[in-house]
Short mmCIF file of C-alpha atoms and ligand atoms in Angstrom, two decimals:
data_model
loop_
_atom_site.label_atom_id
_atom_site.label_comp_id
_atom_site.label_asym_id
_atom_site.label_seq_id
_atom_site.Cartn_x
_atom_site.Cartn_y
_atom_site.Cartn_z
CA MET A 1274 130.13 241.97 -75.62
CA LYS A 1275 129.53 241.87 -71.92
CA LEU A 1276 126.47 243.57 -70.62
CA GLY A 1277 125.32 243.82 -67.02
CA VAL A 1278 121.74 242.82 -66.37
CA ARG A 1279 120.52 246.24 -65.26
CA ARG A 1280 120.69 247.56 -61.72
CA GLY A 1281 122.53 245.87 -58.95
CA ALA A 1282 124.92 243.64 -60.92
CA SER A 1283 128.10 243.59 -58.91
CA THR A 1284 129.91 240.28 -59.20
CA GLU A 1285 131.17 238.44 -62.26
CA SER A 1286 128.54 235.73 -62.08
CA GLU A 1287 125.90 238.45 -62.24
CA THR A 1288 126.92 239.32 -65.77
CA VAL A 1289 125.67 237.60 -68.91
CA THR A 1290 127.36 237.58 -72.27
CA THR A 1291 125.13 239.10 -74.91
CA ALA A 1292 125.09 239.95 -78.57
CA GLY A 1293 123.00 243.05 -78.07
CA ASN A 1294 119.76 242.87 -76.09
CA ALA A 1295 119.82 244.69 -72.79
CA GLY A 1296 118.53 242.64 -69.85
CA PRO A 1297 114.78 242.02 -69.85
CA ARG A 1298 112.68 244.35 -67.72
CA HIS A 1299 109.88 241.87 -67.22
CA VAL A 1300 110.33 238.10 -66.99
CA ALA A 1301 107.44 235.63 -66.68
CA ILE A 1302 107.95 232.05 -65.55
CA ILE A 1303 105.74 229.01 -66.04
CA MET A 1304 106.99 226.93 -63.13
CA ASP A 1305 106.37 223.44 -64.45
CA GLY A 1306 107.58 219.93 -63.62
CA ASN A 1307 106.98 219.57 -59.87
CA GLY A 1308 105.06 216.33 -60.35
CA ARG A 1309 107.69 214.81 -62.63
CA TRP A 1310 110.46 215.86 -60.24
CA ALA A 1311 108.66 214.06 -57.41
CA LYS A 1312 108.10 210.96 -59.52
CA ALA A 1313 111.75 210.86 -60.55
CA HIS A 1314 112.72 210.93 -56.86
CA GLY A 1315 110.15 208.34 -55.81
CA LEU A 1316 108.23 210.93 -53.79
CA PRO A 1317 104.57 212.03 -53.71
CA ARG A 1318 103.64 214.93 -56.05
CA VAL A 1319 103.12 217.20 -53.09
CA GLU A 1320 106.83 216.92 -52.24
CA GLY A 1321 107.58 218.32 -55.69
CA HIS A 1322 105.36 221.31 -54.94
CA ARG A 1323 107.11 221.83 -51.59
CA ARG A 1324 110.50 221.81 -53.28
CA GLY A 1325 109.01 224.15 -55.87
CA VAL A 1326 108.52 226.76 -53.16
CA GLU A 1327 112.27 226.60 -52.43
CA ALA A 1328 112.90 227.25 -56.13
CA VAL A 1329 110.61 230.31 -55.95
CA ARG A 1330 112.70 231.67 -53.06
CA ARG A 1331 115.95 231.12 -54.98
CA THR A 1332 114.51 232.69 -58.12
CA VAL A 1333 113.18 235.79 -56.38
CA ALA A 1334 116.55 236.31 -54.66
CA ALA A 1335 118.43 235.88 -57.95
CA ALA A 1336 116.09 238.17 -59.88
CA ARG A 1337 116.47 240.84 -57.23
CA GLU A 1338 120.26 240.57 -57.23
CA LEU A 1339 120.33 240.64 -61.03
CA GLY A 1340 118.28 243.83 -61.01
CA ILE A 1341 115.32 242.52 -63.01
CA GLU A 1342 112.47 245.00 -62.66
CA ALA A 1343 109.49 242.62 -62.74
CA VAL A 1344 108.98 238.89 -62.36
CA THR A 1345 105.60 237.25 -62.87
CA ILE A 1346 105.24 233.62 -61.79
CA TYR A 1347 102.47 231.18 -62.67
CA SER A 1348 101.58 229.41 -59.46
CA PHE A 1349 98.04 228.11 -60.04
CA SER A 1350 96.05 228.20 -63.25
CA SER A 1351 92.30 228.39 -63.65
CA GLU A 1352 92.58 224.93 -65.23
CA ASN A 1353 94.46 223.47 -62.24
CA TRP A 1354 91.08 223.11 -60.46
CA THR A 1355 90.67 219.91 -62.50
CA ARG A 1356 93.40 218.23 -60.37
CA PRO A 1357 92.60 215.84 -57.50
CA ALA A 1358 91.10 217.62 -54.47
CA ALA A 1359 93.99 216.60 -52.19
CA GLU A 1360 96.59 218.16 -54.50
CA ILE A 1361 94.55 221.37 -54.83
CA SER A 1362 94.22 221.59 -51.08
CA GLU A 1363 97.98 221.13 -50.63
CA LEU A 1364 98.70 223.83 -53.23
CA MET A 1365 96.35 226.22 -51.39
CA SER A 1366 98.05 225.56 -48.05
CA LEU A 1367 101.50 225.96 -49.60
CA MET A 1368 100.48 229.39 -50.93
CA LYS A 1369 99.17 230.42 -47.51
CA ARG A 1370 102.26 229.09 -45.74
CA PHE A 1371 104.52 230.88 -48.23
CA ILE A 1372 102.86 234.24 -47.55
CA ARG A 1373 102.93 233.69 -43.78
CA SER A 1374 106.58 232.67 -43.72
CA ASP A 1375 108.08 234.92 -46.41
CA LEU A 1376 106.06 238.14 -46.49
CA LYS A 1377 108.18 239.91 -43.88
CA LYS A 1378 111.41 239.09 -45.70
CA LEU A 1379 109.99 240.09 -49.09
CA HIS A 1380 108.97 243.41 -47.57
CA GLU A 1381 112.43 243.92 -46.02
CA HIS A 1382 113.87 243.41 -49.48
CA ASN A 1383 111.67 246.22 -50.80
CA ILE A 1384 109.76 243.78 -53.05
CA ARG A 1385 106.27 244.77 -54.20
CA VAL A 1386 104.02 241.74 -54.16
CA ARG A 1387 100.88 241.59 -56.26
CA VAL A 1388 98.56 238.74 -57.10
CA ILE A 1389 96.79 238.49 -60.46
CA GLY A 1390 93.94 236.22 -61.46
CA GLU A 1391 90.45 235.75 -60.16
CA ARG A 1392 89.95 236.13 -56.43
CA HIS A 1393 88.03 233.38 -54.71
CA PRO A 1394 85.51 234.98 -52.38
CA SER A 1395 84.80 231.62 -50.71
CA ASP A 1396 88.32 231.29 -49.26
CA VAL A 1397 88.25 234.15 -46.76
CA GLU A 1398 91.61 233.21 -45.22
CA MET A 1399 93.33 233.30 -48.62
CA GLN A 1400 91.61 236.57 -49.47
CA SER A 1401 92.91 238.28 -46.37
CA LEU A 1402 96.45 236.90 -46.80
CA LEU A 1403 96.63 238.13 -50.40
CA GLU A 1404 95.32 241.52 -49.33
CA GLU A 1405 97.84 241.66 -46.48
CA ALA A 1406 100.72 240.85 -48.86
CA GLU A 1407 99.65 243.48 -51.36
CA GLY A 1408 98.83 246.08 -48.72
CA LEU A 1409 102.10 245.75 -46.80
CA THR A 1410 104.31 245.93 -49.89
CA ARG A 1411 102.26 248.38 -51.97
CA ASP A 1412 104.73 251.26 -51.80
CA ASN A 1413 107.91 249.22 -52.20
CA SER A 1414 110.10 250.33 -55.08
CA GLY A 1415 112.19 247.18 -55.66
CA LEU A 1416 111.40 244.03 -57.60
CA LYS A 1417 107.78 243.81 -58.75
CA LEU A 1418 106.88 240.24 -57.90
CA THR A 1419 103.53 239.25 -59.36
CA VAL A 1420 102.02 235.90 -58.51
CA ALA A 1421 99.49 234.54 -60.99
CA PHE A 1422 97.13 232.60 -58.79
CA ASN A 1423 93.83 231.18 -60.00
CA TYR A 1424 94.88 232.87 -63.21
CA GLY A 1425 93.93 232.19 -66.82
CA ALA A 1426 94.68 234.59 -69.65
CA ARG A 1427 91.32 234.03 -71.33
CA ASN A 1428 89.55 234.79 -68.07
CA GLU A 1429 91.72 237.91 -67.66
CA MET A 1430 90.77 239.09 -71.15
CA LEU A 1431 87.13 238.31 -70.45
CA ARG A 1432 87.21 240.42 -67.27
CA ALA A 1433 88.97 243.21 -69.16
CA THR A 1434 86.30 243.09 -71.87
CA ARG A 1435 83.56 243.36 -69.25
CA LYS A 1436 85.28 246.38 -67.65
CA LEU A 1437 85.49 248.16 -71.02
CA ALA A 1438 81.92 247.20 -71.93
CA ALA A 1439 80.73 248.70 -68.63
CA GLU A 1440 82.58 251.94 -69.47
CA VAL A 1441 80.88 252.03 -72.88
CA ALA A 1442 77.45 251.26 -71.36
CA ALA A 1443 77.94 254.08 -68.84
CA GLY A 1444 78.70 256.48 -71.69
CA ARG A 1445 82.26 257.13 -70.51
CA LEU A 1446 83.93 255.43 -73.47
CA ASP A 1447 83.11 255.37 -77.17
CA ALA A 1448 83.27 251.80 -78.55
CA ASP A 1449 85.09 253.00 -81.68
CA ALA A 1450 87.70 254.74 -79.54
CA ILE A 1451 88.78 251.55 -77.73
CA SER A 1452 92.51 251.16 -78.38
CA GLU A 1453 95.15 248.56 -77.57
CA GLU A 1454 96.16 250.79 -74.67
CA HIS A 1455 92.62 250.57 -73.26
CA VAL A 1456 92.72 246.78 -73.45
CA ALA A 1457 96.23 246.56 -71.94
CA GLY A 1458 95.11 248.99 -69.24
CA ALA A 1459 92.13 246.82 -68.32
CA LEU A 1460 94.26 243.68 -67.89
CA ASP A 1461 95.58 242.54 -64.50
CA THR A 1462 99.11 243.48 -65.61
CA ALA A 1463 98.24 247.12 -66.39
CA ASP A 1464 100.96 248.57 -64.18
CA LEU A 1465 103.78 246.22 -65.22
CA PRO A 1466 106.40 246.87 -67.91
CA PRO A 1467 105.96 245.08 -71.26
CA LEU A 1468 106.73 241.36 -71.08
CA ASP A 1469 110.18 240.68 -72.55
CA LEU A 1470 110.93 237.09 -71.67
CA MET A 1471 108.73 234.07 -70.94
CA ILE A 1472 110.48 231.04 -69.44
CA ARG A 1473 108.88 227.61 -69.13
CA THR A 1474 110.61 224.79 -67.31
CA SER A 1475 110.17 221.01 -67.68
CA GLY A 1476 110.57 220.91 -71.46
CA GLU A 1477 106.90 221.53 -72.29
CA GLN A 1478 106.53 224.00 -75.12
CA ARG A 1479 103.19 225.72 -74.67
CA LEU A 1480 101.77 228.73 -72.85
CA SER A 1481 98.95 226.94 -71.01
CA ASN A 1482 96.77 230.06 -70.88
CA PHE A 1483 99.46 232.32 -69.35
CA LEU A 1484 99.73 236.01 -70.32
CA LEU A 1485 98.48 235.48 -73.88
CA TRP A 1486 98.03 239.17 -74.72
CA GLN A 1487 101.27 240.19 -72.98
CA ALA A 1488 103.36 237.49 -74.68
CA ALA A 1489 102.63 238.80 -78.19
CA TYR A 1490 106.28 239.86 -78.63
CA ALA A 1491 107.94 238.20 -75.67
CA GLU A 1492 110.89 235.92 -76.31
CA LEU A 1493 110.03 232.36 -75.32
CA VAL A 1494 112.68 230.22 -73.65
CA PHE A 1495 111.94 226.59 -72.86
CA LEU A 1496 114.32 224.89 -70.44
CA PRO A 1497 114.45 221.14 -69.74
CA VAL A 1498 115.09 221.68 -66.01
CA LEU A 1499 112.22 220.62 -63.72
CA TRP A 1500 110.99 223.53 -61.59
CA PRO A 1501 112.22 222.23 -58.18
CA ASP A 1502 115.77 222.15 -59.63
CA PHE A 1503 115.57 225.69 -61.05
CA ASP A 1504 118.22 228.00 -59.62
CA ARG A 1505 120.19 231.13 -60.32
CA SER A 1506 122.24 229.47 -63.06
CA SER A 1507 119.02 228.34 -64.82
CA LEU A 1508 117.80 231.94 -64.75
CA GLU A 1509 121.15 233.16 -66.07
CA GLN A 1510 120.97 230.56 -68.84
CA ALA A 1511 117.56 231.92 -69.90
CA LEU A 1512 118.88 235.50 -69.75
CA SER A 1513 121.86 234.57 -71.95
CA GLU A 1514 119.52 232.94 -74.46
CA TYR A 1515 117.32 236.07 -74.39
CA ALA A 1516 120.37 238.27 -74.97
CA ARG A 1517 121.24 236.33 -78.13
CA ARG A 1518 117.78 236.79 -79.67
CA ASP A 1519 117.17 239.35 -82.38
CA ARG A 1520 113.97 241.14 -81.36
CA ARG A 1521 112.49 242.57 -84.52
CA PHE A 1522 108.90 243.41 -83.51
CA GLY A 1523 107.84 243.00 -87.13
CA GLY A 1524 110.63 245.26 -88.40
CA ILE A 1525 113.94 244.15 -89.86
CA CYS A 1526 117.21 243.00 -88.32
CA GLN A 1527 119.17 245.83 -86.61
CA THR A 1528 122.27 245.09 -88.73
CA GLU A 1529 120.29 245.54 -91.96
CA LEU A 1530 119.30 249.11 -91.13
C1 IPE B 1263 103.78 222.82 -61.79
O1 IPE B 1263 104.13 221.49 -61.69
C2 IPE B 1263 103.00 223.30 -60.60
C3 IPE B 1263 101.58 223.56 -60.87
C4 IPE B 1263 101.00 223.45 -62.02
C5 IPE B 1263 100.78 223.98 -59.74
P1 IPE B 1263 103.14 220.32 -62.13
O2 IPE B 1263 102.33 219.92 -60.95
O3 IPE B 1263 102.35 220.72 -63.32
O4 IPE B 1263 104.18 219.18 -62.50
P2 IPE B 1263 104.09 218.18 -63.72
O5 IPE B 1263 103.86 218.96 -64.96
O6 IPE B 1263 102.96 217.24 -63.43
O7 IPE B 1263 105.42 217.49 -63.72
C1 IPE B 1264 100.80 225.50 -66.09
O1 IPE B 1264 101.27 224.22 -65.87
C2 IPE B 1264 100.28 226.10 -64.82
C3 IPE B 1264 101.27 226.41 -63.80
C4 IPE B 1264 102.57 226.25 -63.91
C5 IPE B 1264 100.75 226.97 -62.58
P1 IPE B 1264 100.34 222.93 -66.09
O2 IPE B 1264 101.19 221.75 -65.74
O3 IPE B 1264 99.06 223.08 -65.38
O4 IPE B 1264 100.07 223.00 -67.65
P2 IPE B 1264 99.69 221.86 -68.70
O5 IPE B 1264 98.49 221.13 -68.16
O6 IPE B 1264 100.86 220.95 -68.80
O7 IPE B 1264 99.43 222.57 -69.98
MG1 MG B 1265 102.65 220.56 -65.31
#
């Protein structure tokens, strides 16, 4: 059966063959393998990160054309601070340069940009760029592009717990009444659709502290491609794999009903 991947699919290559699942509403990507890509090409790691930005541009364009509602990308984890200072500094400047160079175009494409994770009050320049990106695109109704930056799922759950605890302490919420919806609503992803598909590149098969609560029933697709080589066909490959999966959510197979 051929099934378009939601809104906007217009050419043949924008169609994936599927056994049943409609296209995912929300796709998360662990963009991994920049360092290995650089090594394989005899280049410094930083060159892998630079090429990785190109892959982000390609992916955002493809996701938009394929009509995916939300894409959440892991760009810097709370554990990435353990890397050498020079690499961290390059990753910070790449993020700033990306916002400076691409924000206008993202806005023109009606993309809503949001950044999740812990904000670093010490980097005032970064703070204001992130706020500018979110502020400018706040009311856009197209692709919801969320960048996980200085993000860790355990830290996100910790911050959510503190928010709920403060509500309880203030007498606005009864501890026994706390539901899964309250927890989900206190997470950084509160306004995003449920996570359907999690892609990780580079062949690693772990979540590395990304969207742990949200991934409870997401389909996981691990691709061998290194992130700087990721392109529209890699995304389509992941979507085809997703379409073949039987999502049971603890129930039984659709054909057995
Ligand atoms: C992903 O590529 C980018 C970030 C984590 C910032 P890596 O830098 O982790 O590349 P590998 O895993 O060393 O190849
Ligand atoms: C996860 O990749 C973080 C990002 C892609 C930003 P890492 O390369 O940091 O993860 P590990 O260390 O291999 O688990
Ligand atoms: Mg890595």
